[in-house]
Coordinates of C-alpha atoms (C1' of nucleotides) in Angstrom, one line a residue:
Chain A
M1 CA 4.4 12.1 -2.0
S2 CA 5.5 9.2 0.5
S3 CA 7.7 10.3 3.7
F4 CA 8.8 6.3 4.2
A5 CA 12.5 6.6 5.6
G6 CA 12.5 2.7 4.7
R7 CA 12.8 0.9 7.0
M8 CA 10.0 -1.1 9.6
K9 CA 11.3 -1.3 12.9
E10 CA 10.0 -5.4 13.4
Y11 CA 12.5 -6.2 10.2
P12 CA 15.2 -3.8 10.1
N13 CA 17.2 -5.7 8.0
I14 CA 15.3 -4.9 5.1
S15 CA 14.7 -1.4 3.3
L16 CA 12.1 -0.8 0.8
D17 CA 11.4 2.3 -1.6
C18 CA 13.8 4.2 -0.2
F19 CA 18.0 3.8 -0.6
D20 CA 20.3 6.2 0.8
R21 CA 21.3 6.7 4.4
D22 CA 20.5 4.1 6.9
N23 CA 19.5 1.9 4.4
L24 CA 22.8 1.6 1.9
H25 CA 23.3 -1.5 5.1
A26 CA 20.1 -3.5 4.1
R27 CA 20.7 -7.0 3.6
A28 CA 18.2 -7.0 1.1
Y29 CA 16.4 -4.6 -0.9
F30 CA 11.6 -4.0 -2.1
L31 CA 10.7 -1.5 -4.7
S32 CA 6.8 -1.3 -4.4
H33 CA 6.3 0.6 -7.8
C34 CA 8.4 2.5 -10.6
H35 CA 7.6 6.1 -8.9
K36 CA 10.1 8.4 -7.8
D37 CA 9.3 9.2 -3.9
H38 CA 9.7 6.1 -3.8
M39 CA 13.2 5.7 -5.6
R40 CA 15.2 7.9 -3.7
G41 CA 18.8 7.3 -3.6
I42 CA 18.3 4.1 -6.4
K43 CA 21.1 5.1 -8.2
A44 CA 23.3 7.2 -6.0
P45 CA 27.4 6.3 -6.8
K46 CA 27.1 4.9 -2.7
L47 CA 24.5 2.9 -3.3
K48 CA 25.9 0.9 -6.7
R49 CA 29.3 0.3 -4.3
R50 CA 27.7 -1.0 -1.7
L51 CA 26.3 -3.6 -4.7
R52 CA 29.6 -4.3 -5.8
S53 CA 30.7 -5.6 -2.6
S54 CA 27.6 -7.9 -1.8
S55 CA 27.3 -11.1 -2.9
R56 CA 23.6 -11.7 -1.4
V57 CA 21.8 -8.5 -2.0
K58 CA 18.9 -8.1 -3.8
L59 CA 16.4 -5.9 -5.0
Y60 CA 12.5 -7.9 -5.3
C61 CA 9.9 -6.7 -6.9
S62 CA 7.1 -7.2 -9.4
P63 CA 8.5 -8.4 -13.2
V64 CA 6.3 -4.8 -14.4
T65 CA 8.4 -2.7 -12.4
K66 CA 11.2 -4.8 -12.9
E67 CA 10.5 -4.0 -17.0
L68 CA 10.2 -0.7 -15.3
L69 CA 13.2 -0.2 -13.7
L70 CA 15.2 -1.3 -16.4
S71 CA 13.6 1.0 -18.9
S72 CA 15.7 3.8 -17.9
R73 CA 19.7 3.9 -18.4
K74 CA 20.5 5.1 -15.3
H75 CA 18.6 1.9 -13.7
L76 CA 20.2 -0.4 -15.6
F77 CA 23.4 -1.4 -13.4
W78 CA 20.6 -3.0 -11.2
E79 CA 19.8 -5.8 -13.3
Q80 CA 22.5 -8.3 -11.7
Y81 CA 20.5 -7.8 -8.6
I82 CA 16.8 -8.1 -9.5
V83 CA 14.8 -10.5 -8.5
P84 CA 11.6 -10.1 -10.1
L85 CA 8.9 -12.4 -7.6
E86 CA 5.2 -12.8 -9.3
L87 CA 2.4 -11.5 -7.5
E88 CA 0.1 -13.4 -5.2
S89 CA 3.4 -16.2 -5.0
P90 CA 4.5 -16.4 -1.1
T91 CA 8.4 -16.7 -0.9
Q92 CA 11.0 -17.3 1.2
I93 CA 14.3 -15.3 1.1
S94 CA 17.0 -15.6 3.7
L95 CA 18.6 -12.7 5.0
V96 CA 22.0 -12.7 5.7
D97 CA 24.4 -10.4 7.2
E98 CA 27.8 -11.1 5.3
A99 CA 30.5 -10.2 7.7
S100 CA 28.7 -12.5 10.3
G101 CA 27.2 -15.2 8.3
E102 CA 24.1 -14.8 10.5
S103 CA 20.7 -15.8 8.7
E104 CA 17.2 -14.5 9.5
E105 CA 14.5 -16.5 7.6
L106 CA 11.6 -13.9 6.3
V107 CA 8.3 -15.0 3.5
V108 CA 7.6 -12.0 1.2
T109 CA 3.9 -12.4 -0.6
L110 CA 3.2 -9.5 -3.3
L111 CA -0.3 -8.0 -3.7
P112 CA -1.5 -6.3 -6.0
A113 CA -2.1 -2.3 -5.1
G114 CA -4.1 -0.9 -8.0
H115 CA -2.3 2.6 -7.9
C116 CA 0.2 2.6 -11.1
P117 CA 1.7 -0.4 -13.6
G118 CA 3.7 -3.0 -11.5
S119 CA 2.8 -1.4 -8.0
V120 CA 1.8 -4.0 -5.1
M121 CA 2.0 -4.5 -1.4
F122 CA 4.3 -6.4 0.0
L123 CA 3.5 -9.0 3.3
F124 CA 6.2 -10.1 5.3
E125 CA 5.8 -12.9 7.7
G126 CA 8.8 -14.0 9.7
R127 CA 10.1 -14.2 13.7
R128 CA 8.9 -10.8 14.2
G129 CA 5.0 -10.9 13.0
N130 CA 3.2 -10.5 9.5
V131 CA 4.0 -6.7 8.8
L132 CA 2.4 -5.3 5.9
Y133 CA 3.9 -2.4 4.0
T134 CA 1.3 -1.3 1.4
G135 CA 3.6 1.6 -0.4
D136 CA 0.8 3.5 -2.1
F137 CA -2.3 1.7 -3.4
R138 CA -5.8 2.5 -4.3
L139 CA -8.4 -0.5 -3.4
A140 CA -11.8 -0.5 -3.5
L141 CA -14.0 -1.0 -0.7
G142 CA -14.5 -5.1 -0.2
D143 CA -11.3 -5.3 -1.9
V144 CA -8.9 -6.3 1.2
A145 CA -11.5 -9.2 1.8
R146 CA -10.5 -10.9 -1.3
M147 CA -6.7 -11.2 -1.1
E148 CA -6.1 -14.7 0.1
H149 CA -3.1 -14.3 1.0
L150 CA -4.0 -11.5 4.4
H151 CA -5.9 -14.8 5.5
S152 CA -5.6 -18.2 6.7
G153 CA -7.2 -21.2 7.8
G154 CA -10.7 -18.9 7.0
R155 CA -9.7 -15.7 9.2
V156 CA -8.0 -12.8 8.6
K157 CA -4.2 -13.4 9.5
D158 CA -3.1 -11.4 12.5
I159 CA -1.7 -8.5 11.5
R160 CA 1.0 -7.0 14.1
S161 CA 1.6 -3.5 12.0
V162 CA 0.6 -2.1 8.3
Y163 CA 2.4 1.2 7.0
V164 CA -0.4 2.6 5.1
D165 CA -0.5 4.8 2.1
S166 CA -1.8 7.6 3.9
T167 CA -1.9 10.2 1.0
F168 CA -5.2 10.8 1.5
F169 CA -6.3 9.6 5.0
D170 CA -8.7 12.7 6.2
P171 CA -11.9 13.9 6.0
R172 CA -11.8 15.9 3.8
F173 CA -11.2 12.4 0.9
Y174 CA -13.9 10.9 2.4
Q175 CA -15.0 9.4 -0.7
I176 CA -13.4 9.6 -4.0
P177 CA -16.0 8.1 -6.9
S178 CA -14.5 4.2 -8.1
R179 CA -11.9 4.1 -10.7
E180 CA -14.7 2.4 -12.9
T181 CA -17.3 5.4 -12.5
C182 CA -14.5 8.2 -13.5
V183 CA -12.9 6.4 -16.3
S184 CA -16.0 5.7 -17.3
A185 CA -17.0 9.6 -17.0
I186 CA -13.5 10.6 -19.0
V187 CA -14.7 7.7 -22.0
R188 CA -17.9 9.6 -22.3
L189 CA -16.7 13.5 -22.9
V190 CA -14.0 11.9 -25.1
G191 CA -16.5 10.6 -27.1
D192 CA -18.9 13.4 -27.4
W193 CA -16.1 15.0 -28.7
V194 CA -13.8 12.5 -31.3
A195 CA -17.6 12.2 -32.6
R196 CA -17.9 15.8 -33.9
S197 CA -15.4 15.2 -36.3
A198 CA -12.2 14.4 -37.2
L199 CA -10.9 17.9 -36.4
H200 CA -11.7 17.4 -33.0
V201 CA -8.9 16.1 -30.7
V202 CA -8.9 15.5 -27.3
W203 CA -5.2 16.1 -24.5
L204 CA -5.7 14.4 -21.9
N205 CA -3.3 16.8 -19.4
C206 CA -1.0 14.3 -17.4
K207 CA 1.8 14.4 -14.8
A208 CA 4.7 12.7 -15.9
A209 CA 3.8 9.5 -13.8
Y210 CA 2.4 5.8 -14.7
G211 CA -0.5 5.6 -13.3
Y212 CA -2.5 6.8 -16.3
E213 CA -2.2 3.3 -18.7
Y214 CA -5.7 2.5 -17.5
L215 CA -6.9 5.0 -18.7
F216 CA -5.6 4.5 -22.4
T217 CA -6.0 1.5 -22.5
R218 CA -9.6 1.8 -21.9
L219 CA -10.1 5.2 -24.5
G220 CA -7.9 3.0 -26.5
Q221 CA -10.6 0.6 -26.7
E222 CA -13.5 2.2 -26.4
F223 CA -12.3 4.0 -29.5
N224 CA -10.7 1.6 -31.3
T225 CA -7.5 4.3 -31.4
R226 CA -4.5 4.5 -29.5
V227 CA -3.0 7.5 -27.3
H228 CA -0.5 10.1 -28.4
V229 CA 2.6 9.7 -25.9
D230 CA 6.7 10.7 -25.9
N231 CA 7.5 7.0 -24.3
L232 CA 6.7 3.9 -25.7
L233 CA 10.1 2.4 -24.4
M234 CA 9.0 1.3 -21.1
F235 CA 6.3 -0.5 -21.9
R236 CA 7.9 -2.4 -24.7
R237 CA 7.7 -5.8 -22.9
M238 CA 4.0 -4.8 -22.2
P239 CA 1.9 -6.0 -24.7
E240 CA -1.5 -4.8 -22.8
I241 CA -0.7 -1.8 -23.1
L242 CA 1.5 -1.1 -26.4
S243 CA -1.2 -1.9 -28.3
Y244 CA -3.1 1.1 -27.1
V245 CA -0.9 3.9 -27.4
T246 CA 1.7 5.0 -30.3
R247 CA 4.0 7.7 -31.4
E248 CA 1.8 8.4 -34.2
R249 CA 0.2 12.0 -34.2
R250 CA -2.3 11.4 -36.1
T251 CA -4.8 10.2 -33.4
Q252 CA -7.8 11.9 -31.6
I253 CA -7.1 11.1 -28.5
H254 CA -3.7 12.5 -27.2
A255 CA -1.7 12.4 -23.7
C256 CA 1.6 14.3 -24.6
R257 CA 3.1 16.6 -23.1
H258 CA 5.4 20.1 -23.4
R259 CA 6.8 22.5 -21.3
K260 CA 4.5 25.1 -22.7
S261 CA 1.2 22.6 -23.0
Q262 CA -0.9 25.3 -21.5
Q263 CA 0.1 27.9 -24.3
Y264 CA -0.3 25.3 -27.0
I265 CA -3.7 24.6 -25.9
H266 CA -5.4 27.7 -26.0
G267 CA -3.9 28.3 -29.6
N268 CA -6.2 25.3 -30.1
R269 CA -2.4 23.2 -30.9
L270 CA -1.7 20.1 -29.4
P271 CA 2.0 19.8 -27.0
C272 CA 3.0 17.6 -30.0
A273 CA 2.3 20.4 -32.0
C274 CA 0.4 18.8 -35.0
G275 CA -1.7 21.6 -34.8
T276 CA -0.1 24.3 -36.9
G277 CA -2.5 24.4 -38.8
A278 CA -5.0 25.9 -36.3
D279 CA -8.0 24.1 -37.3
L280 CA -7.8 21.8 -34.6
R281 CA -10.7 21.5 -31.9
V282 CA -8.2 20.9 -29.0
L283 CA -10.5 19.7 -25.5
S284 CA -8.3 19.6 -22.7
I285 CA -9.4 16.8 -20.0
K286 CA -7.0 17.6 -16.7
P287 CA -7.3 14.2 -14.9
S288 CA -7.4 15.2 -11.1
T289 CA -8.1 14.5 -7.2
M290 CA -11.2 15.6 -6.4
W291 CA -13.2 14.6 -3.2
F292 CA -16.7 14.2 -2.1
G293 CA -18.0 15.3 1.5
E294 CA -20.7 15.4 1.2
R295 CA -23.3 12.7 -1.5
T296 CA -25.2 15.6 -3.0
H297 CA -21.6 16.0 -5.3
A298 CA -20.5 12.4 -5.8
G299 CA -21.7 12.8 -8.9
D300 CA -19.3 15.5 -10.2
V301 CA -17.0 13.1 -11.8
V302 CA -16.0 16.0 -14.2
I303 CA -16.4 19.6 -14.4
K304 CA -16.0 22.2 -16.8
S305 CA -13.4 24.6 -15.4
G306 CA -12.6 26.5 -19.1
N307 CA -13.5 27.3 -22.6
N308 CA -12.9 23.3 -23.9
A309 CA -11.1 22.5 -20.8
F310 CA -13.1 20.4 -18.0
R311 CA -11.1 18.6 -15.0
A312 CA -12.0 15.0 -14.1
C313 CA -11.7 13.0 -11.0
F314 CA -8.8 10.7 -11.0
S315 CA -6.7 9.4 -8.2
F316 CA -3.9 6.9 -7.7
H317 CA -4.4 6.6 -3.8
S318 CA -7.4 5.4 -2.1
S319 CA -10.0 7.6 0.0
Y320 CA -10.2 8.2 3.7
C321 CA -13.2 5.5 3.2
E322 CA -11.8 3.3 1.4
V323 CA -8.2 3.2 3.8
K324 CA -10.5 3.2 6.8
D325 CA -12.0 -0.2 5.3
F326 CA -8.9 -1.8 4.7
L327 CA -7.6 -1.0 7.9
S328 CA -10.7 -1.8 9.9
Y329 CA -10.8 -5.3 8.1
L330 CA -7.6 -6.2 8.9
Q331 CA -6.9 -5.1 12.9
P332 CA -3.4 -4.5 12.8
V333 CA -2.2 -4.0 16.3
Q334 CA -0.2 -1.0 14.5
V335 CA -0.6 1.5 12.1
F336 CA 2.3 3.8 10.5
P337 CA 1.6 6.4 8.1
N338 CA 3.8 6.5 4.9
V339 CA 2.4 9.5 4.1
V340 CA 1.0 12.9 6.2
P341 CA -1.6 14.3 4.2
M342 CA -1.5 18.2 2.8
G343 CA -2.4 20.4 5.8
S344 CA -1.7 17.1 8.5
T345 CA 0.5 16.7 10.9
L346 CA 2.8 13.3 11.6
A347 CA 0.8 12.9 15.2
E348 CA -2.8 13.8 13.9
V349 CA -2.5 11.6 11.3
T350 CA -0.9 8.6 13.6
R351 CA -3.8 9.3 15.6
M352 CA -6.7 9.0 13.3
L353 CA -4.9 5.7 12.1
R354 CA -4.9 4.2 15.5
M355 CA -8.3 4.4 15.8
T356 CA -8.7 2.0 13.2
C357 CA -6.5 -0.4 15.4
R358 CA -7.4 -3.7 16.6
K359 CA -9.3 -2.5 20.0
R360 CA -8.7 -5.9 21.9
P361 CA -6.8 -8.8 21.7
R362 CA -8.3 -10.9 18.9
D363 CA -10.7 -13.9 20.4
D364 CA -9.1 -16.3 17.4
L365 CA -6.2 -16.0 19.1
A366 CA -7.0 -16.1 23.0
Y367 CA -5.7 -20.0 23.3
K368 CA -2.1 -18.3 22.3
P369 CA -1.1 -18.9 25.7
L370 CA -0.4 -22.6 24.8
G371 CA 2.7 -20.9 23.2
L372 CA 4.2 -20.6 25.7
L373 CA 3.8 -23.9 27.2
K374 CA 5.9 -24.8 24.0
R375 CA 8.2 -22.3 24.5
R376 CA 8.8 -23.3 27.9
R377 CA 9.7 -26.9 26.8
R378 CA 12.1 -25.2 24.8
C379 CA 13.4 -23.2 27.0
H380 CA 13.5 -26.8 29.3
L381 CA 15.4 -28.7 26.6
A382 CA 17.7 -25.4 26.2
T383 CA 19.1 -25.9 30.1
L384 CA 20.0 -29.2 28.3
T385 CA 21.8 -28.4 25.1
T386 CA 22.2 -25.2 23.3
A387 CA 19.1 -22.0 23.3
P388 CA 18.2 -21.7 19.1
P389 CA 20.7 -18.5 17.9
D390 CA 17.4 -16.8 17.1
A391 CA 15.5 -16.5 20.6
D392 CA 15.1 -13.1 22.4
P393 CA 14.7 -14.1 26.3
D394 CA 14.0 -10.5 26.0
S395 CA 10.8 -10.2 24.4
D396 CA 7.4 -12.1 25.3
D397 CA 6.2 -10.6 21.8
D398 CA 5.7 -13.6 19.8
L399 CA 3.8 -15.4 23.2
F400 CA 1.1 -13.1 22.9
D401 CA 1.1 -12.0 19.5
G402 CA -1.8 -9.6 20.4
L403 CA -1.6 -9.3 23.8
A404 CA 1.8 -8.5 24.6
A405 CA 1.3 -5.7 22.1
A406 CA -2.1 -4.4 23.5
L407 CA -1.8 -4.9 27.2
P408 CA 0.7 -3.1 29.1
K409 CA 4.0 -5.2 30.9
K410 CA 2.1 -4.9 33.9
L411 CA -1.3 -4.0 34.8
P412 CA -1.8 -2.2 37.6
R413 CA -3.5 -4.4 41.3
T414 CA -6.7 -2.7 40.9
S415 CA -8.0 -3.5 37.9
Q416 CA -11.2 -3.8 37.2
H417 CA -11.2 -6.9 35.2
H418 CA -12.3 -10.0 36.5
P419 CA -13.4 -12.6 34.0
D420 CA -15.0 -15.7 35.1
E421 CA -16.6 -17.2 31.8
H422 CA -15.1 -17.9 29.0
S423 CA -15.5 -14.1 27.4
A424 CA -12.7 -13.5 29.4
P425 CA -10.1 -12.5 26.4
Q426 CA -13.5 -9.8 25.2
A427 CA -13.0 -8.0 28.9
A428 CA -9.1 -7.5 28.3
P429 CA -7.9 -4.1 28.9
Q430 CA -7.9 -1.9 25.9
A431 CA -5.2 -1.4 23.7
A432 CA -3.9 1.4 22.6
P433 CA -4.5 3.2 26.1
D434 CA -3.6 7.0 24.1
A435 CA -6.1 6.9 21.8
T436 CA -8.4 9.7 21.7
P437 CA -11.7 9.8 21.4
E438 CA -13.0 10.8 18.0
E439 CA -14.5 14.0 19.5
D440 CA -11.3 15.2 20.3
S441 CA -10.0 15.0 17.4
P442 CA -9.7 18.1 15.6
W443 CA -10.7 17.3 12.4
L444 CA -14.4 17.2 13.1
V445 CA -14.0 20.9 14.7
A446 CA -13.7 22.6 11.1
R447 CA -15.9 20.4 9.2
D448 CA -19.4 21.0 8.6
R449 CA -21.9 18.5 9.8
S450 CA -22.7 16.7 6.8
N451 CA -19.2 15.8 7.0
I452 CA -19.3 15.2 10.6
N453 CA -22.0 12.6 9.9
N454 CA -19.9 10.6 6.8
F455 CA -16.7 10.8 8.9
M456 CA -18.8 9.1 12.2
D457 CA -20.6 7.0 9.9
C458 CA -17.3 5.2 8.7
T459 CA -15.4 5.6 12.0
E460 CA -17.5 3.6 14.5
S461 CA -17.8 0.8 13.4
N462 CA -15.5 -1.4 17.2
D463 CA -16.5 0.5 19.4
D464 CA -19.4 1.1 22.3
D465 CA -19.6 -2.7 21.9
D466 CA -19.9 -5.4 24.4
S467 CA -21.2 -7.5 23.1
E468 CA -20.6 -10.9 22.4
E469 CA -19.1 -11.0 19.2
D470 CA -17.0 -14.1 19.3
D471 CA -16.1 -14.9 15.7
Q472 CA -14.6 -12.7 12.5
S473 CA -18.2 -12.4 11.1
D474 CA -19.9 -10.8 14.1
R475 CA -17.4 -8.2 13.4
D476 CA -17.9 -7.5 10.1
Q477 CA -21.2 -7.1 10.9
T478 CA -21.3 -4.4 13.2
K479 CA -18.2 -3.0 11.0
W480 CA -20.7 -2.6 7.9
L481 CA -23.3 -2.1 9.6
G482 CA -22.0 0.7 11.0
Q483 CA -21.7 1.9 7.1
T484 CA -25.4 1.3 6.6
G485 CA -26.6 4.0 4.3
S486 CA -22.7 5.0 4.0
P487 CA -21.9 5.8 -0.1
C488 CA -19.1 2.4 0.9
G489 CA -21.8 0.3 -0.5
E490 CA -23.5 -2.6 0.4
P491 CA -21.6 -5.2 3.2
P492 CA -19.3 -8.2 2.0
K493 CA -19.2 -11.6 4.0
W494 CA -16.5 -12.3 3.6
E495 CA -17.0 -15.4 4.0
D496 CA -19.5 -16.5 1.6
F497 CA -17.0 -16.9 -1.1
F498 CA -13.6 -17.1 1.1
T499 CA -15.0 -20.6 1.4
V500 CA -15.2 -21.3 -2.7
D501 CA -12.0 -19.6 -2.9
S502 CA -9.9 -21.9 -0.4
Q503 CA -11.1 -24.3 -3.2
N504 CA -9.2 -22.8 -5.8
N505 CA -5.8 -23.3 -6.3
L506 CA -3.7 -20.2 -7.1
N507 CA -2.1 -20.1 -9.1
G508 CA 0.9 -18.2 -8.2
Q509 CA 1.3 -17.3 -11.7
G510 CA 0.4 -12.8 -11.0
Q511 CA -2.9 -13.5 -13.0
A512 CA -5.7 -11.8 -11.5
R513 CA -8.1 -13.5 -9.6
R514 CA -11.3 -13.6 -10.5
P515 CA -14.3 -11.8 -8.0
L516 CA -15.2 -14.7 -6.4
S517 CA -18.9 -12.9 -5.5
P518 CA -20.7 -11.5 -8.2
A519 CA -22.4 -9.5 -5.1
L520 CA -19.0 -7.8 -4.4
S521 CA -17.5 -7.3 -8.4
G522 CA -20.1 -4.7 -9.1
P523 CA -22.2 -4.7 -12.1
S524 CA -19.2 -3.8 -14.4
S525 CA -16.8 -6.5 -12.5
E526 CA -14.6 -3.2 -11.6
R527 CA -12.1 -5.0 -10.0
E528 CA -11.3 -7.1 -12.4
D529 CA -10.5 -4.6 -15.0
D530 CA -7.9 -2.6 -12.1
V531 CA -6.4 -5.6 -11.5
A532 CA -5.9 -7.4 -15.2
A533 CA -4.9 -3.2 -16.2
F534 CA -2.2 -2.9 -13.2
S535 CA -0.7 -6.9 -12.9
L536 CA -0.2 -8.0 -16.7
S537 CA 2.0 -10.8 -17.1
L538 CA 5.4 -11.1 -18.7
S539 CA 7.2 -12.8 -20.8
A540 CA 10.4 -13.0 -18.1
S541 CA 8.1 -14.7 -15.7
A542 CA 9.6 -15.2 -12.3
S543 CA 10.1 -18.6 -13.3
D544 CA 14.2 -18.0 -13.3
H545 CA 14.0 -18.3 -9.6
S546 CA 11.7 -20.5 -8.8
W547 CA 14.3 -21.8 -7.2
Q548 CA 13.2 -19.5 -4.1
K549 CA 9.8 -20.6 -3.9
R550 CA 8.6 -23.0 -1.4
D551 CA 7.7 -26.2 -2.9
A552 CA 6.2 -29.9 -1.4
S553 CA 10.0 -30.6 -0.9
E554 CA 9.9 -27.9 1.7
A555 CA 6.7 -28.7 3.7
D556 CA 8.3 -30.7 6.3
E557 CA 10.2 -27.9 7.2
P558 CA 9.0 -25.6 10.0
L559 CA 7.6 -22.6 9.0
P560 CA 7.9 -19.7 10.4
S561 CA 5.3 -19.1 13.7
S562 CA 3.3 -15.9 11.4
Q563 CA 3.3 -18.7 8.3
S564 CA 1.0 -20.8 10.6
S565 CA -2.2 -20.6 10.8
S566 CA -4.1 -18.0 12.5
D567 CA -6.5 -20.6 14.3
F568 CA -6.1 -22.8 17.4
D569 CA -5.4 -25.0 14.5
V570 CA -1.7 -25.0 14.7
A571 CA 0.2 -28.1 15.6
C572 CA -0.5 -28.4 19.5
T573 CA 2.7 -29.4 22.0
P574 CA 2.7 -33.2 22.0
D575 CA 0.2 -34.0 24.8
S576 CA -0.7 -30.6 25.3
K577 CA -4.8 -29.8 25.5
R578 CA -7.6 -27.2 24.6
P579 CA -7.5 -25.3 28.3
T580 CA -10.7 -25.3 29.5
P581 CA -12.9 -22.3 29.9
E582 CA -12.0 -22.1 33.9
Q583 CA -8.7 -22.9 33.0
L584 CA -8.1 -20.2 30.7
A585 CA -10.0 -17.9 32.8
R586 CA -7.2 -18.4 35.4
L587 CA -5.1 -17.1 33.0
Y588 CA -6.6 -14.1 32.0
R589 CA -7.0 -13.0 35.7
K590 CA -3.2 -13.8 36.3
L591 CA -2.5 -11.7 32.7
A592 CA -4.6 -8.7 34.0
D593 CA -3.0 -8.8 37.9
G594 CA 0.8 -9.0 36.1
D595 CA 1.7 -12.4 37.3
D596 CA 4.5 -14.2 35.9
L597 CA 2.5 -16.5 33.4
S598 CA 5.5 -18.8 32.8
C599 CA 4.2 -21.0 35.9
P600 CA 1.1 -23.5 34.6
D601 CA -1.5 -24.1 36.8
Chain B
dG1 C1' 31.9 18.5 -11.8
dC2 C1' 28.3 16.0 -9.5
dG3 C1' 24.7 15.2 -6.2
dA4 C1' 21.9 16.6 -2.8
dT5 C1' 18.1 19.6 -1.6
dC6 C1' 14.4 23.2 -2.4
dA7 C1' 11.4 26.8 -4.6
dG8 C1' 8.7 27.0 -8.8
dC9 C1' 5.5 25.9 -11.4
dT10 C1' 2.2 22.3 -14.0
Chain C
dC1 C1' -5.3 23.2 -5.4
dA2 C1' -4.3 17.8 -3.1
dC3 C1' -1.9 12.4 -7.4
dA4 C1' 4.0 12.3 -9.3
dG5 C1' 7.7 15.1 -11.6
dC6 C1' 10.5 18.8 -14.1
dT7 C1' 13.7 22.9 -14.1
dG8 C1' 16.9 25.8 -12.2
dA9 C1' 18.8 28.1 -8.2
dT10 C1' 22.0 27.2 -4.7
dC11 C1' 25.3 24.8 -1.8
dG12 C1' 28.9 21.5 -0.7
dC13 C1' 32.6 18.5 -1.3

DNA sequence: GCGATCAGCT
DNA sequence: CACAGCTGATCGC
């Protein structure tokens, strides 16, 4: 259950997945998906009053989430305030303070989250850096490397903060079988049962939430039937789902519910009571999350829990390993948990997450000091004109996106750091000084050795390696070598397909993109199916709001700094030059000494 | 009467 | 066991 309070420290003028208290004053709202724990306060009278008194505040979400939200009459008042955004289509929005007229520009991109229909992650790019809010997500290993909008100029974007779904970020949930593995097992179980006779029916004991539709559609396809559910209204604009569910009770597969479902099943009756003749044979399947700390159990995706009753593994959230993969790939400067896993504490999960963070300044951002030259030039101009309204003279965050956050403000002169080569940035002091060595983690104490081995497999990347690693490729190689033999799968090299990908035009219509590398898609194209199921296109597209999208006519407007490439290929200040290794070494020496960097040599 | 919150349950 | 959410009790406004 999400405990995210709604606001990110980088962009406090917007609120996500939370609509009460301080969030009432947000300049814009974002809803990642339609689960109740992400909709706190969304129909409160206070919020309604706030919306009525505003002419500008909007709610941004995916088209599917819009449909699901408006399928409830209680939420119909939102209709005039919702702006559906297509997936993978960067959109510039203005956050206007209606009292002062002050405005802040932000580019938001929706990325598929694989959690439930319509679920997305939000990537924000603005003056305060690139920030990713994941909402809830289930992404498989390697999925993050396929997300084009998390890359720029052939590299991962410089991500300042990730607000991450940490529901299962706990070594107890080290690995959860893939969605395809779980669904295939359920399909086999159902198939064996319904083939026995027409009176053999299956009851899927699903909780009341969106997220099982993927299972329903798959079963419908496999057995050429429809699944009996309680309500079709929410899917009325989603033919991809609607064609596999029904209100007709005469089907062999049911996902209907009743307050006394359990008693019904024991009496061989279905919750919809169509089996009152007691001649039905009901097989109960309860989707639930299981965990597999030991690989020898990894095949157990279905377990018998009683007479004609099974539990089947089914998770809406990424496993520990998948979250670790996700964060290790992005290497954010900071990461914050949206959820405190059961039995853990905020401090513990935060410390665990920090181990995945960037441990040193990114090499490809090493030339960022040139940003200083640009800034300095602007400051000179400012003495002649006026300072830009958004300039924050006290903040040097945007001078050294990665560095400033990673380094103490003033380093002691006793620093051991004496860079003398081009490799200087790599020797810069380590970030996250309070990150505890993993051996100290309380998680490890209570685990048996086999779990610890798995755990260490997945956490040792990027540590204890001071060798030259000049590019992204090397970084990834290191990470995956650390996972050799782990159930995390084979190491993908995202460059292999990203170059291909960069030649594909993004259609911007929220369609699932095909996997770009056969090596990554897996034998069953799991990813493709998942994304197709979760990013359903709707007839009501965002075309009504196409005015929001950047187009060619805007191309000559300056992009926020975070929108430009993370590479050094950003447009340079006129007359500026790439620094020589010697100049760079001097710069870093001054940085390490805590000297004023605003005076170029 | 309504909303917020919590315990209990599935 | 663990995913989300319903129901009912209680309290405050």
